[in-house]
Amino acid sequence: MFDLSGMNALVTGASGGIGSSIARSLASQGARLALSGSNGDKLRAFREELNDEYGHDHVEITCNLSDSDSVEKLIPATVDTLGKIDILVNNAGITRDNLAMRMKDEEYEQVMKVNLEAAFRLMRASARPMMKGRFGRIINITSVVGATGNPGQMNYAAAKAGLVGMSKSLAQELASRGITVNCVAPGFIRTAMTDELPDAQKDALNARIPMGRMGEGEDIGAAVAYLASKEASYITGQTLHVNGGMAMMS
């Protein structure tokens, strides 16, 4: 697909459904990865799997994104371990769904802390080493609901929309240094969680998608690999919507 040989990437939420697909896509194109997440055992097992399949001596770095001190240490730990950072993929995210009138302060604050503030801290910290190297790819995983909204997800939609605004601002600050900042906005993606839904609910979801099916994690991984590549060097401040046509953005 795209040659990422010699590039080092940090992927947050790397052992989850979409995160693992992103990691596989980057590794398959030659990138060396720092896999981050909160579950050390899952990360270790996934790292060993990637090393067996693709080589490159990938590493794992456990990080609790709800803890600001831990987040601030993640980029320095990545640079210390890999030697440099070329690609940052802010993929990790949580949901705390509730109708607005019932949403607790902590449900709002937890989602903002992990989905938006942690991404901000990682983007800020990665800018300096990327500027030093005169190259960088920052890719933020947002969501279709950041553009359309969704009942019961006012906190999540706000955080994902906020990622888009932050990305556009940072893209303008870093463009002259050879660093691009873009977003990938998945629609409904098939995961272990969606596989457990009743058939009637799956049919209802698929009916909202012109292609008639949910996307695969590989679809998101391919979009990330493209934006991480040298071929995407003239694309910045953009959001690539990968949703099977369920929301057609201009």
CSV table of C-alpha atoms in Angstrom, one decimal:
chain,number,residue,atom,x,y,z
A,1,MET,CA,0.0,0.0,0.0
A,2,PHE,CA,2.3,2.8,1.3
A,3,ASP,CA,5.9,2.4,2.4
A,4,LEU,CA,6.3,3.5,6.0
A,5,SER,CA,9.7,1.8,6.5
A,6,GLY,CA,12.0,3.7,8.9
A,7,MET,CA,9.0,5.5,10.5
A,8,ASN,CA,8.1,5.1,14.2
A,9,ALA,CA,4.5,5.4,15.3
A,10,LEU,CA,2.6,5.8,18.6
A,11,VAL,CA,-0.9,4.4,18.6
A,12,THR,CA,-3.2,4.9,21.6
A,13,GLY,CA,-5.9,2.4,22.4
A,14,ALA,CA,-3.8,0.0,20.4
A,15,SER,CA,-5.3,-3.3,21.7
A,16,GLY,CA,-8.9,-2.4,21.0
A,17,GLY,CA,-10.9,-3.3,17.8
A,18,ILE,CA,-10.1,-0.3,15.7
A,19,GLY,CA,-6.8,0.4,17.4
A,20,SER,CA,-5.5,-3.0,16.6
A,21,SER,CA,-6.5,-2.7,13.0
A,22,ILE,CA,-4.7,0.6,12.7
A,23,ALA,CA,-1.6,-0.9,14.3
A,24,ARG,CA,-1.7,-3.8,12.0
A,25,SER,CA,-2.0,-1.6,8.9
A,26,LEU,CA,1.0,0.6,10.0
A,27,ALA,CA,3.1,-2.4,10.9
A,28,SER,CA,2.3,-4.2,7.6
A,29,GLN,CA,3.7,-1.1,5.7
A,30,GLY,CA,7.0,-1.2,7.7
A,31,ALA,CA,6.4,1.2,10.6
A,32,ARG,CA,7.8,0.3,14.0
A,33,LEU,CA,5.2,0.8,16.7
A,34,ALA,CA,4.8,1.9,20.3
A,35,LEU,CA,1.5,0.4,21.4
A,36,SER,CA,-0.3,2.2,24.2
A,37,GLY,CA,-3.3,1.4,26.3
A,38,SER,CA,-4.4,0.8,29.8
A,39,ASN,CA,-4.3,-3.0,29.8
A,40,GLY,CA,-0.7,-4.1,30.0
A,41,ASP,CA,-1.4,-7.8,29.5
A,42,LYS,CA,-3.5,-7.2,26.4
A,43,LEU,CA,-0.8,-4.9,25.0
A,44,ARG,CA,1.9,-7.3,25.6
A,45,ALA,CA,0.1,-10.2,23.9
A,46,PHE,CA,-0.7,-8.0,20.9
A,47,ARG,CA,2.9,-6.7,20.7
A,48,GLU,CA,4.2,-10.3,20.6
A,49,GLU,CA,1.6,-11.1,17.9
A,50,LEU,CA,2.7,-8.1,15.8
A,51,ASN,CA,6.4,-9.0,16.3
A,52,ASP,CA,5.8,-12.6,15.1
A,53,GLU,CA,3.8,-11.4,12.1
A,54,TYR,CA,5.7,-8.3,10.9
A,55,GLY,CA,8.9,-8.1,12.9
A,56,HIS,CA,10.2,-4.5,13.5
A,57,ASP,CA,10.6,-5.1,17.3
A,58,HIS,CA,7.5,-3.3,18.4
A,59,VAL,CA,7.1,-2.1,22.0
A,60,GLU,CA,4.2,-1.5,24.4
A,61,ILE,CA,3.9,1.5,26.8
A,62,THR,CA,1.0,1.3,29.3
A,63,CYS,CA,-0.7,4.6,29.9
A,64,ASN,CA,-3.9,5.7,31.7
A,65,LEU,CA,-5.2,8.6,29.6
A,66,SER,CA,-7.4,9.8,32.4
A,67,ASP,CA,-4.3,10.7,34.4
A,68,SER,CA,-2.6,13.9,33.1
A,69,ASP,CA,0.8,13.0,34.6
A,70,SER,CA,0.8,9.7,32.8
A,71,VAL,CA,-0.2,11.3,29.5
A,72,GLU,CA,2.6,13.9,29.7
A,73,LYS,CA,5.2,11.0,30.1
A,74,LEU,CA,3.9,9.1,27.1
A,75,ILE,CA,5.6,11.0,24.2
A,76,PRO,CA,9.0,11.2,26.0
A,77,ALA,CA,8.8,7.5,26.8
A,78,THR,CA,8.1,6.8,23.1
A,79,VAL,CA,11.0,8.9,21.9
A,80,ASP,CA,13.3,7.3,24.5
A,81,THR,CA,12.3,3.8,23.5
A,82,LEU,CA,12.1,4.2,19.7
A,83,GLY,CA,14.6,7.0,19.2
A,84,LYS,CA,12.1,9.3,17.5
A,85,ILE,CA,8.4,9.7,16.7
A,86,ASP,CA,7.1,10.2,13.1
A,87,ILE,CA,3.5,9.3,13.5
A,88,LEU,CA,1.0,9.9,16.3
A,89,VAL,CA,-2.4,8.2,16.1
A,90,ASN,CA,-4.8,9.4,18.8
A,91,ASN,CA,-7.3,6.6,18.7
A,92,ALA,CA,-8.2,5.8,22.3
A,93,GLY,CA,-11.6,6.9,23.5
A,94,ILE,CA,-14.3,6.1,25.9
A,95,THR,CA,-18.1,6.6,26.0
A,96,ARG,CA,-20.3,7.5,29.0
A,97,ASP,CA,-23.7,7.7,27.2
A,98,ASN,CA,-26.7,9.4,28.7
A,99,LEU,CA,-29.5,11.8,27.8
A,100,ALA,CA,-28.4,15.4,28.4
A,101,MET,CA,-30.9,16.0,31.3
A,102,ARG,CA,-29.6,12.9,33.1
A,103,MET,CA,-25.9,13.2,32.3
A,104,LYS,CA,-23.7,13.5,35.4
A,105,ASP,CA,-20.9,16.0,35.5
A,106,GLU,CA,-18.4,13.1,35.9
A,107,GLU,CA,-19.8,11.4,32.7
A,108,TYR,CA,-19.1,14.6,30.8
A,109,GLU,CA,-15.7,15.2,32.4
A,110,GLN,CA,-14.4,11.6,31.9
A,111,VAL,CA,-15.1,11.7,28.2
A,112,MET,CA,-13.5,15.1,27.8
A,113,LYS,CA,-10.5,14.1,29.8
A,114,VAL,CA,-9.7,10.9,27.8
A,115,ASN,CA,-11.1,11.8,24.3
A,116,LEU,CA,-10.1,15.4,24.0
A,117,GLU,CA,-7.6,16.6,26.7
A,118,ALA,CA,-5.3,13.6,26.4
A,119,ALA,CA,-5.2,14.0,22.7
A,120,PHE,CA,-4.4,17.7,23.1
A,121,ARG,CA,-1.5,16.8,25.5
A,122,LEU,CA,-0.1,14.2,23.1
A,123,MET,CA,-0.3,16.5,20.1
A,124,ARG,CA,1.4,19.3,22.0
A,125,ALA,CA,4.2,17.0,23.3
A,126,SER,CA,4.8,15.4,19.9
A,127,ALA,CA,5.1,18.7,18.0
A,128,ARG,CA,8.6,19.5,19.3
A,129,PRO,CA,10.4,16.2,18.3
A,130,MET,CA,8.5,16.2,15.0
A,131,MET,CA,9.6,19.8,14.3
A,132,LYS,CA,13.2,18.8,15.1
A,133,GLY,CA,12.9,16.0,12.5
A,134,ARG,CA,11.2,18.3,10.0
A,135,PHE,CA,8.6,15.6,9.5
A,136,GLY,CA,5.4,14.4,11.2
A,137,ARG,CA,2.0,12.8,10.8
A,138,ILE,CA,-0.6,13.5,13.5
A,139,ILE,CA,-3.8,11.5,12.9
A,140,ASN,CA,-6.8,11.9,15.2
A,141,ILE,CA,-9.6,9.3,15.2
A,142,THR,CA,-12.9,11.2,15.5
A,143,SER,CA,-16.4,9.9,14.7
A,144,VAL,CA,-19.3,10.5,12.3
A,145,VAL,CA,-21.2,11.7,15.4
A,146,GLY,CA,-18.8,14.6,15.8
A,147,ALA,CA,-20.3,16.0,12.6
A,148,THR,CA,-23.9,14.8,12.9
A,149,GLY,CA,-24.5,14.6,16.6
A,150,ASN,CA,-26.2,11.6,18.3
A,151,PRO,CA,-28.9,11.4,21.0
A,152,GLY,CA,-27.4,10.4,24.3
A,153,GLN,CA,-23.9,11.3,23.3
A,154,MET,CA,-23.7,15.0,23.8
A,155,ASN,CA,-20.3,14.6,25.7
A,156,TYR,CA,-18.8,12.2,23.1
A,157,ALA,CA,-20.0,14.2,20.1
A,158,ALA,CA,-18.6,17.4,21.6
A,159,ALA,CA,-15.2,15.7,22.3
A,160,LYS,CA,-15.0,14.3,18.7
A,161,ALA,CA,-16.0,17.7,17.2
A,162,GLY,CA,-13.4,19.3,19.4
A,163,LEU,CA,-10.7,17.1,18.0
A,164,VAL,CA,-11.5,18.3,14.5
A,165,GLY,CA,-11.2,22.0,15.5
A,166,MET,CA,-7.9,21.3,17.4
A,167,SER,CA,-6.6,19.4,14.4
A,168,LYS,CA,-7.3,22.3,12.0
A,169,SER,CA,-5.7,24.8,14.3
A,170,LEU,CA,-2.5,22.7,14.8
A,171,ALA,CA,-2.3,21.9,11.1
A,172,GLN,CA,-1.9,25.6,10.4
A,173,GLU,CA,0.7,26.0,13.1
A,174,LEU,CA,2.9,23.1,11.9
A,175,ALA,CA,2.4,23.0,8.1
A,176,SER,CA,5.6,24.9,7.3
A,177,ARG,CA,7.6,22.3,9.3
A,178,GLY,CA,6.6,19.3,7.2
A,179,ILE,CA,4.1,18.1,9.7
A,180,THR,CA,0.5,17.3,8.7
A,181,VAL,CA,-2.5,17.0,11.1
A,182,ASN,CA,-5.6,15.2,9.9
A,183,CYS,CA,-8.6,13.3,11.2
A,184,VAL,CA,-10.2,10.0,10.3
A,185,ALA,CA,-14.0,9.9,11.1
A,186,PRO,CA,-15.3,6.3,11.3
A,187,GLY,CA,-19.0,5.5,10.9
A,188,PHE,CA,-20.4,2.3,12.1
A,189,ILE,CA,-17.5,-0.2,12.3
A,190,ARG,CA,-17.9,-3.9,13.0
A,191,THR,CA,-16.3,-4.9,16.3
A,192,ALA,CA,-16.7,-7.7,18.8
A,193,MET,CA,-19.3,-5.4,20.5
A,194,THR,CA,-21.4,-5.0,17.4
A,195,ASP,CA,-21.2,-8.7,16.6
A,196,GLU,CA,-23.1,-9.4,19.8
A,197,LEU,CA,-26.1,-7.1,18.8
A,198,PRO,CA,-29.3,-8.8,17.9
A,199,ASP,CA,-29.8,-9.4,14.2
A,200,ALA,CA,-32.8,-6.9,14.1
A,201,GLN,CA,-30.6,-4.2,15.6
A,202,LYS,CA,-27.8,-4.9,13.1
A,203,ASP,CA,-30.3,-4.8,10.2
A,204,ALA,CA,-31.6,-1.4,11.5
A,205,LEU,CA,-28.0,0.0,11.6
A,206,ASN,CA,-27.2,-1.3,8.1
A,207,ALA,CA,-30.4,0.2,6.8
A,208,ARG,CA,-28.9,3.6,7.6
A,209,ILE,CA,-25.8,2.9,5.5
A,210,PRO,CA,-26.1,3.2,1.7
A,211,MET,CA,-23.5,0.5,1.3
A,212,GLY,CA,-25.8,-1.8,3.4
A,213,ARG,CA,-23.1,-2.9,5.8
A,214,MET,CA,-20.9,-1.8,8.6
A,215,GLY,CA,-17.3,-1.0,7.9
A,216,GLU,CA,-14.3,-3.1,9.0
A,217,GLY,CA,-11.4,-2.1,11.2
A,218,GLU,CA,-9.2,-2.6,8.1
A,219,ASP,CA,-11.0,0.3,6.4
A,220,ILE,CA,-9.9,2.7,9.1
A,221,GLY,CA,-6.4,1.2,9.2
A,222,ALA,CA,-6.0,1.8,5.5
A,223,ALA,CA,-7.2,5.4,5.8
A,224,VAL,CA,-4.6,6.0,8.6
A,225,ALA,CA,-1.8,4.3,6.6
A,226,TYR,CA,-2.5,6.7,3.7
A,227,LEU,CA,-2.5,9.8,5.8
A,228,ALA,CA,0.7,8.7,7.5
A,229,SER,CA,2.5,8.2,4.2
A,230,LYS,CA,4.7,10.5,2.3
A,231,GLU,CA,2.1,10.4,-0.5
A,232,ALA,CA,-0.3,12.4,1.7
A,233,SER,CA,2.2,15.2,2.3
A,234,TYR,CA,0.0,17.8,0.7
A,235,ILE,CA,-3.1,16.9,2.8
A,236,THR,CA,-3.5,18.7,6.2
A,237,GLY,CA,-6.3,20.0,8.3
A,238,GLN,CA,-8.7,17.6,6.7
A,239,THR,CA,-11.2,15.0,7.9
A,240,LEU,CA,-11.5,11.7,6.0
A,241,HIS,CA,-14.9,10.3,6.5
A,242,VAL,CA,-15.0,6.5,6.3
A,243,ASN,CA,-18.7,5.6,6.8
A,244,GLY,CA,-20.1,3.8,3.8
A,245,GLY,CA,-22.0,6.9,2.8
A,246,MET,CA,-24.2,7.2,5.9
A,247,ALA,CA,-23.2,10.9,6.2
A,248,MET,CA,-21.9,12.5,3.0
A,249,MET,CA,-19.8,15.6,4.0
A,250,SER,CA,-18.8,18.3,1.6
